[in-house]
mmCIF file of C-alpha atoms and ligand atoms in Angstrom:
data_model
loop_
_atom_site.group_PDB
_atom_site.id
_atom_site.type_symbol
_atom_site.label_atom_id
_atom_site.label_comp_id
_atom_site.label_asym_id
_atom_site.label_seq_id
_atom_site.Cartn_x
_atom_site.Cartn_y
_atom_site.Cartn_z
ATOM 1 C CA UNK A 28 26.755 -116.833 -35.317
ATOM 2 C CA UNK A 29 24.059 -117.346 -32.744
ATOM 3 C CA UNK A 30 20.690 -118.626 -33.958
ATOM 4 C CA UNK A 31 17.988 -119.009 -31.292
ATOM 5 C CA UNK A 32 15.323 -121.585 -32.011
ATOM 6 C CA UNK A 33 12.024 -122.586 -30.571
ATOM 7 C CA UNK A 34 9.876 -124.913 -32.670
ATOM 8 C CA UNK A 35 11.775 -124.286 -35.917
ATOM 9 C CA UNK A 36 11.964 -127.860 -37.243
ATOM 10 C CA UNK A 37 10.560 -126.668 -40.558
ATOM 11 C CA UNK A 38 13.204 -123.983 -40.990
ATOM 12 C CA UNK A 39 16.377 -124.989 -39.197
ATOM 13 C CA UNK A 40 17.900 -127.219 -41.888
ATOM 14 C CA UNK A 41 17.378 -124.640 -44.629
ATOM 15 C CA UNK A 42 18.712 -121.776 -42.577
ATOM 16 C CA UNK A 43 21.854 -123.688 -41.559
ATOM 17 C CA UNK A 44 22.594 -124.719 -45.127
ATOM 18 C CA UNK A 45 22.063 -121.208 -46.433
ATOM 19 C CA UNK A 46 24.249 -119.657 -43.748
ATOM 20 C CA UNK A 47 26.987 -122.164 -44.463
ATOM 21 C CA UNK A 48 26.810 -121.386 -48.188
ATOM 22 C CA UNK A 49 27.512 -117.716 -47.418
ATOM 23 C CA UNK A 50 29.959 -118.234 -44.535
ATOM 24 C CA UNK A 51 32.120 -121.243 -45.399
ATOM 25 C CA UNK A 52 34.079 -121.135 -42.138
ATOM 26 C CA UNK A 53 32.163 -119.258 -39.434
ATOM 27 C CA UNK A 54 31.073 -121.098 -36.287
ATOM 28 C CA UNK A 55 27.341 -121.444 -35.802
ATOM 29 C CA UNK A 56 25.671 -121.883 -32.443
ATOM 30 C CA UNK A 57 22.020 -122.907 -32.320
ATOM 31 C CA UNK A 58 20.438 -122.133 -28.950
ATOM 32 C CA UNK A 59 17.385 -124.338 -28.644
ATOM 33 C CA UNK A 60 14.977 -124.198 -25.728
ATOM 34 C CA UNK A 61 13.804 -127.793 -25.634
ATOM 35 C CA UNK A 62 11.638 -127.507 -28.758
ATOM 36 C CA UNK A 63 9.239 -130.475 -28.657
ATOM 37 C CA UNK A 64 9.353 -130.678 -32.480
ATOM 38 C CA UNK A 65 12.941 -131.945 -32.461
ATOM 39 C CA UNK A 66 14.616 -128.767 -33.748
ATOM 40 C CA UNK A 67 17.785 -129.505 -31.770
ATOM 41 C CA UNK A 68 18.232 -133.026 -33.193
ATOM 42 C CA UNK A 69 17.689 -131.734 -36.707
ATOM 43 C CA UNK A 70 20.177 -128.922 -36.168
ATOM 44 C CA UNK A 71 22.760 -131.426 -34.977
ATOM 45 C CA UNK A 72 22.197 -133.691 -37.957
ATOM 46 C CA UNK A 73 22.496 -130.854 -40.477
ATOM 47 C CA UNK A 74 25.428 -129.539 -38.469
ATOM 48 C CA UNK A 75 27.364 -132.740 -39.065
ATOM 49 C CA UNK A 76 26.711 -132.291 -42.762
ATOM 50 C CA UNK A 77 27.681 -128.605 -43.093
ATOM 51 C CA UNK A 78 30.278 -128.460 -40.298
ATOM 52 C CA UNK A 79 31.076 -126.181 -37.344
ATOM 53 C CA UNK A 80 27.573 -126.177 -35.897
ATOM 54 C CA UNK A 81 27.118 -126.505 -32.173
ATOM 55 C CA UNK A 82 23.751 -126.898 -30.475
ATOM 56 C CA UNK A 83 23.214 -125.506 -27.004
ATOM 57 C CA UNK A 84 20.283 -127.424 -25.550
ATOM 58 C CA UNK A 85 18.416 -125.632 -22.824
ATOM 59 C CA UNK A 86 15.657 -127.371 -20.916
ATOM 60 C CA UNK A 87 12.697 -125.059 -21.473
ATOM 61 C CA UNK A 88 11.548 -121.974 -23.345
ATOM 62 C CA UNK A 89 13.177 -119.053 -21.579
ATOM 63 C CA UNK A 90 12.832 -116.253 -24.131
ATOM 64 C CA UNK A 91 14.896 -114.685 -26.881
ATOM 65 C CA UNK A 92 16.924 -112.382 -24.642
ATOM 66 C CA UNK A 93 17.931 -115.240 -22.402
ATOM 67 C CA UNK A 94 18.904 -117.372 -25.427
ATOM 68 C CA UNK A 95 21.174 -114.600 -26.735
ATOM 69 C CA UNK A 96 22.732 -113.985 -23.330
ATOM 70 C CA UNK A 97 23.689 -117.656 -23.174
ATOM 71 C CA UNK A 98 24.850 -117.726 -26.799
ATOM 72 C CA UNK A 99 26.979 -114.587 -26.563
ATOM 73 C CA UNK A 100 28.592 -115.782 -23.334
ATOM 74 C CA UNK A 101 29.634 -118.994 -25.058
ATOM 75 C CA UNK A 102 30.817 -117.164 -28.189
ATOM 76 C CA UNK A 103 32.963 -114.746 -26.190
ATOM 77 C CA UNK A 104 34.351 -117.641 -24.169
ATOM 78 C CA UNK A 105 35.473 -119.260 -27.391
ATOM 79 C CA UNK A 106 37.312 -116.079 -28.373
ATOM 80 C CA UNK A 107 35.316 -115.009 -31.433
ATOM 81 C CA UNK A 108 35.916 -111.436 -32.645
ATOM 82 C CA UNK A 109 32.469 -110.794 -34.077
ATOM 83 C CA UNK A 110 29.140 -112.229 -32.900
ATOM 84 C CA UNK A 111 26.152 -112.288 -35.195
ATOM 85 C CA UNK A 112 22.514 -112.769 -34.264
ATOM 86 C CA UNK A 113 19.894 -113.936 -36.695
ATOM 87 C CA UNK A 114 16.425 -115.489 -36.558
ATOM 88 C CA UNK A 115 15.964 -119.091 -37.638
ATOM 89 C CA UNK A 116 12.764 -118.529 -39.619
ATOM 90 C CA UNK A 117 14.389 -117.152 -42.807
ATOM 91 C CA UNK A 118 12.949 -113.690 -42.195
ATOM 92 C CA UNK A 119 16.578 -112.621 -42.289
ATOM 93 C CA UNK A 120 18.316 -113.430 -45.551
ATOM 94 C CA UNK A 121 21.711 -115.078 -45.005
ATOM 95 C CA UNK A 122 22.798 -113.393 -48.243
ATOM 96 C CA UNK A 123 22.872 -110.108 -46.281
ATOM 97 C CA UNK A 124 25.507 -111.437 -43.870
ATOM 98 C CA UNK A 125 28.538 -110.188 -45.827
ATOM 99 C CA UNK A 126 27.217 -106.620 -45.771
ATOM 100 C CA UNK A 127 26.694 -106.756 -42.000
ATOM 101 C CA UNK A 128 30.167 -108.163 -41.438
ATOM 102 C CA UNK A 129 31.661 -105.611 -43.781
ATOM 103 C CA UNK A 130 30.120 -102.775 -41.746
ATOM 104 C CA UNK A 131 31.901 -104.122 -38.654
ATOM 105 C CA UNK A 132 35.101 -104.513 -40.639
ATOM 106 C CA UNK A 133 34.769 -100.858 -41.630
ATOM 107 C CA UNK A 134 34.584 -99.775 -37.997
ATOM 108 C CA UNK A 135 31.040 -100.216 -36.689
ATOM 109 C CA UNK A 136 30.827 -101.639 -33.181
ATOM 110 C CA UNK A 137 27.332 -102.821 -33.968
ATOM 111 C CA UNK A 138 25.869 -103.329 -37.437
ATOM 112 C CA UNK A 139 22.071 -103.579 -37.512
ATOM 113 C CA UNK A 140 20.183 -105.057 -40.447
ATOM 114 C CA UNK A 141 17.632 -102.259 -40.650
ATOM 115 C CA UNK A 142 14.162 -102.173 -42.177
ATOM 116 C CA UNK A 143 13.836 -98.438 -41.695
ATOM 117 C CA UNK A 144 16.749 -96.923 -43.576
ATOM 118 C CA UNK A 145 16.568 -96.236 -47.333
ATOM 119 C CA UNK A 146 16.624 -99.581 -49.102
ATOM 120 C CA UNK A 147 15.146 -101.456 -46.136
ATOM 121 C CA UNK A 148 11.614 -102.887 -46.282
ATOM 122 C CA UNK A 149 9.008 -105.252 -44.838
ATOM 123 C CA UNK A 150 7.147 -106.123 -48.037
ATOM 124 C CA UNK A 151 4.926 -108.899 -46.702
ATOM 125 C CA UNK A 152 3.635 -107.224 -43.582
ATOM 126 C CA UNK A 153 0.054 -106.091 -43.262
ATOM 127 C CA UNK A 154 -0.396 -102.363 -42.632
ATOM 128 C CA UNK A 155 -1.098 -102.731 -38.878
ATOM 129 C CA UNK A 156 2.081 -104.744 -38.226
ATOM 130 C CA UNK A 157 4.183 -102.273 -40.186
ATOM 131 C CA UNK A 158 2.603 -99.379 -38.297
ATOM 132 C CA UNK A 159 3.244 -100.953 -34.888
ATOM 133 C CA UNK A 160 6.889 -101.709 -35.635
ATOM 134 C CA UNK A 161 7.563 -98.350 -37.277
ATOM 135 C CA UNK A 162 5.981 -96.287 -34.513
ATOM 136 C CA UNK A 163 7.368 -98.527 -31.799
ATOM 137 C CA UNK A 164 10.802 -97.752 -33.179
ATOM 138 C CA UNK A 165 10.095 -94.027 -33.457
ATOM 139 C CA UNK A 166 8.892 -94.038 -29.858
ATOM 140 C CA UNK A 167 11.992 -95.877 -28.628
ATOM 141 C CA UNK A 168 14.325 -93.507 -30.511
ATOM 142 C CA UNK A 169 12.554 -90.439 -29.086
ATOM 143 C CA UNK A 170 12.172 -91.738 -25.517
ATOM 144 C CA UNK A 171 15.813 -92.802 -25.318
ATOM 145 C CA UNK A 172 17.318 -90.027 -27.452
ATOM 146 C CA UNK A 173 18.840 -92.707 -29.634
ATOM 147 C CA UNK A 174 19.683 -92.113 -33.298
ATOM 148 C CA UNK A 175 18.690 -95.620 -34.401
ATOM 149 C CA UNK A 176 15.907 -96.220 -36.914
ATOM 150 C CA UNK A 177 15.414 -99.934 -36.279
ATOM 151 C CA UNK A 178 16.322 -100.689 -32.679
ATOM 152 C CA UNK A 179 14.045 -103.747 -32.437
ATOM 153 C CA UNK A 180 15.753 -105.516 -35.343
ATOM 154 C CA UNK A 181 17.193 -108.943 -34.639
ATOM 155 C CA UNK A 182 19.694 -109.287 -37.471
ATOM 156 C CA UNK A 183 22.954 -107.856 -36.166
ATOM 157 C CA UNK A 184 26.697 -108.173 -35.946
ATOM 158 C CA UNK A 185 28.480 -107.098 -32.756
ATOM 159 C CA UNK A 186 32.166 -106.517 -32.322
ATOM 160 C CA UNK A 187 33.027 -108.867 -29.420
ATOM 161 C CA UNK A 188 34.769 -106.095 -27.555
ATOM 162 C CA UNK A 189 31.626 -103.934 -27.487
ATOM 163 C CA UNK A 190 29.593 -106.822 -26.086
ATOM 164 C CA UNK A 191 32.055 -107.033 -23.214
ATOM 165 C CA UNK A 192 31.950 -103.256 -22.753
ATOM 166 C CA UNK A 193 28.170 -103.078 -22.418
ATOM 167 C CA UNK A 194 28.015 -105.826 -19.825
ATOM 168 C CA UNK A 195 25.321 -107.653 -21.767
ATOM 169 C CA UNK A 196 24.866 -110.374 -19.105
ATOM 170 C CA UNK A 197 23.078 -107.874 -16.894
ATOM 171 C CA UNK A 198 20.358 -107.130 -19.459
ATOM 172 C CA UNK A 199 16.997 -108.362 -18.265
ATOM 173 C CA UNK A 200 14.664 -107.836 -21.213
ATOM 174 C CA UNK A 201 13.351 -110.594 -23.394
ATOM 175 C CA UNK A 202 11.788 -110.004 -26.817
ATOM 176 C CA UNK A 203 11.984 -106.759 -28.804
ATOM 177 C CA UNK A 204 12.956 -104.953 -25.608
ATOM 178 C CA UNK A 205 16.150 -107.011 -25.465
ATOM 179 C CA UNK A 206 17.217 -105.658 -28.852
ATOM 180 C CA UNK A 207 16.417 -102.081 -27.795
ATOM 181 C CA UNK A 208 18.247 -102.520 -24.492
ATOM 182 C CA UNK A 209 21.365 -103.781 -26.263
ATOM 183 C CA UNK A 210 21.353 -100.941 -28.816
ATOM 184 C CA UNK A 211 20.765 -98.373 -26.076
ATOM 185 C CA UNK A 212 23.738 -99.654 -24.095
ATOM 186 C CA UNK A 213 25.946 -99.450 -27.182
ATOM 187 C CA UNK A 214 24.835 -95.843 -27.785
ATOM 188 C CA UNK A 215 25.394 -94.899 -24.145
ATOM 189 C CA UNK A 216 28.930 -96.253 -24.347
ATOM 190 C CA UNK A 217 29.485 -93.796 -27.184
ATOM 191 C CA UNK A 218 30.036 -96.635 -29.640
ATOM 192 C CA UNK A 219 29.233 -96.528 -33.330
ATOM 193 C CA UNK A 220 26.144 -98.161 -34.816
ATOM 194 C CA UNK A 221 25.759 -98.610 -38.551
ATOM 195 C CA UNK A 222 22.386 -99.519 -40.030
ATOM 196 C CA UNK A 223 22.596 -101.660 -43.126
ATOM 197 C CA UNK A 224 19.377 -101.835 -45.174
ATOM 198 C CA UNK A 225 17.691 -105.241 -45.305
ATOM 199 C CA UNK A 226 14.464 -106.593 -46.673
ATOM 200 C CA UNK A 227 12.681 -108.488 -43.905
ATOM 201 C CA UNK A 228 10.544 -111.344 -45.217
ATOM 202 C CA UNK A 229 7.700 -112.736 -43.194
ATOM 203 C CA UNK A 230 8.216 -116.331 -42.114
ATOM 204 C CA UNK A 231 6.723 -118.863 -44.530
ATOM 205 C CA UNK A 232 6.905 -121.897 -42.220
ATOM 206 C CA UNK A 233 6.168 -122.310 -38.526
ATOM 207 C CA UNK A 234 4.607 -119.719 -36.249
ATOM 208 C CA UNK A 235 5.796 -116.560 -34.531
ATOM 209 C CA UNK A 236 6.642 -116.839 -30.837
ATOM 210 C CA UNK A 237 6.241 -113.144 -30.196
ATOM 211 C CA UNK A 238 3.076 -112.000 -28.492
ATOM 212 C CA UNK A 239 1.225 -108.957 -27.267
ATOM 213 C CA UNK A 240 3.025 -109.433 -23.978
ATOM 214 C CA UNK A 241 6.394 -108.965 -25.706
ATOM 215 C CA UNK A 242 5.207 -105.712 -27.309
ATOM 216 C CA UNK A 243 3.867 -104.430 -23.991
ATOM 217 C CA UNK A 244 7.141 -105.390 -22.274
ATOM 218 C CA UNK A 245 9.069 -103.411 -24.886
ATOM 219 C CA UNK A 246 6.911 -100.277 -24.570
ATOM 220 C CA UNK A 247 6.949 -100.401 -20.765
ATOM 221 C CA UNK A 248 10.700 -100.890 -20.486
ATOM 222 C CA UNK A 249 11.506 -98.193 -23.055
ATOM 223 C CA UNK A 250 9.300 -95.764 -21.144
ATOM 224 C CA UNK A 251 10.944 -96.736 -17.855
ATOM 225 C CA UNK A 252 14.513 -96.407 -19.203
ATOM 226 C CA UNK A 253 13.709 -93.048 -20.793
ATOM 227 C CA UNK A 254 12.170 -91.611 -17.629
ATOM 228 C CA UNK A 255 14.825 -93.099 -15.343
ATOM 229 C CA UNK A 256 17.742 -91.764 -17.356
ATOM 230 C CA UNK A 257 16.212 -88.316 -17.729
ATOM 231 C CA UNK A 258 15.550 -88.071 -13.997
ATOM 232 C CA UNK A 259 19.040 -89.323 -13.197
ATOM 233 C CA UNK A 260 20.588 -86.843 -15.606
ATOM 234 C CA UNK A 261 18.636 -84.003 -14.065
ATOM 235 C CA UNK A 262 19.609 -85.185 -10.578
ATOM 236 C CA UNK A 263 23.271 -85.210 -11.499
ATOM 237 C CA UNK A 264 23.039 -81.756 -13.053
ATOM 238 C CA UNK A 265 21.401 -80.433 -9.902
ATOM 239 C CA UNK A 266 24.099 -82.039 -7.733
ATOM 240 C CA UNK A 267 26.764 -80.370 -9.880
ATOM 241 C CA UNK A 268 25.199 -76.978 -9.194
ATOM 242 C CA UNK A 269 24.295 -74.192 -11.618
ATOM 243 C CA UNK A 270 26.302 -74.188 -14.817
HETATM 244 N N1 LIG B 20 15.875 -120.318 -27.876
HETATM 245 C C1 LIG B 20 14.755 -119.588 -28.028
HETATM 246 N N2 LIG B 20 14.453 -119.064 -29.250
HETATM 247 C C2 LIG B 20 13.314 -118.327 -29.376
HETATM 248 C C3 LIG B 20 12.439 -118.078 -28.292
HETATM 249 N N3 LIG B 20 11.416 -117.311 -28.748
HETATM 250 C C4 LIG B 20 11.639 -117.098 -30.064
HETATM 251 N N4 LIG B 20 12.789 -117.711 -30.456
HETATM 252 C C5 LIG B 20 13.429 -117.682 -31.785
HETATM 253 O O1 LIG B 20 13.714 -116.325 -32.056
HETATM 254 C C6 LIG B 20 13.562 -116.043 -33.435
HETATM 255 C C7 LIG B 20 12.540 -114.929 -33.645
HETATM 256 O O2 LIG B 20 11.270 -115.371 -33.194
HETATM 257 P P1 LIG B 20 9.933 -115.190 -34.050
HETATM 258 O O3 LIG B 20 8.881 -115.985 -33.389
HETATM 259 O O4 LIG B 20 10.192 -115.458 -35.491
HETATM 260 O O5 LIG B 20 9.648 -113.642 -33.823
HETATM 261 P P2 LIG B 20 9.017 -112.587 -34.845
HETATM 262 O O6 LIG B 20 9.794 -112.687 -36.122
HETATM 263 O O7 LIG B 20 9.183 -111.276 -34.168
HETATM 264 O O8 LIG B 20 7.601 -113.003 -35.015
HETATM 265 C C8 LIG B 20 13.171 -117.360 -34.091
HETATM 266 O O9 LIG B 20 14.335 -117.992 -34.564
HETATM 267 C C9 LIG B 20 12.557 -118.143 -32.928
HETATM 268 O O10 LIG B 20 12.626 -119.543 -33.095
HETATM 269 C C10 LIG B 20 12.780 -118.656 -27.009
HETATM 270 O O11 LIG B 20 12.085 -118.503 -26.013
HETATM 271 N N5 LIG B 20 13.944 -119.378 -26.948
HETATM 272 MG MG1 LIG B 21 10.166 -114.261 -37.169
#
């Protein structure tokens, strides 16, 4: 399990204990980007208590996508069969982990904890945040021709083999765009995605690190990928001659 942290001192102990309660034996990797609030030290201390927690300390805040690229590389190196991603702020409920893992067990290459399938919800969000996320996801699905309802979601379980197949190290995106880019690559490989309904709670402690810039990055990249792949497809069809 890879848990990226930046300034999560108020949440990291609780999240590690709750994950451990659900997953008695899974390895947990916290990827911390030099949080000045001492998140990494806390994670290590709680890790000694709950067991099988490793902390990857990176020098400076480098973004969510970069944290996952580093975490997945380490997880694959260690030979894990399934890699899970989850936020540290308790927006994702560790109690949902077994359902995500079960979806992979039942054949999914990627299981997404989804807010936008029946049973999923974002009960604490104000209307404007819900609207932005919902329509952002509709836009991404339409622009990329991707049958995924919640492609920006960050609570996921990947089969290790599919991570290798999509060449995740070459992704470049950071925030929500990183999640979309990963899902898009899985779809383009013809792999199976299962969306498992989750209720996404707003964080109670600490502050969000996402910004307007991250939203703009996501919209711009989705537009670029959609246009690029349509043009390329058309180019290839033209090169192949009339059908
Ligand atoms: N290592 C690392 N973690 C980050 C970075 N930015 C955000 N995170 C973590 O990524 C998760 C999601 O971030 P959050 O701010 O809650 O995003 P939001 O839920 O979309 O508002 C949290 O666990 C953050 O601590 C970063 O630059 N580096
Ligand atoms: Mg959050």
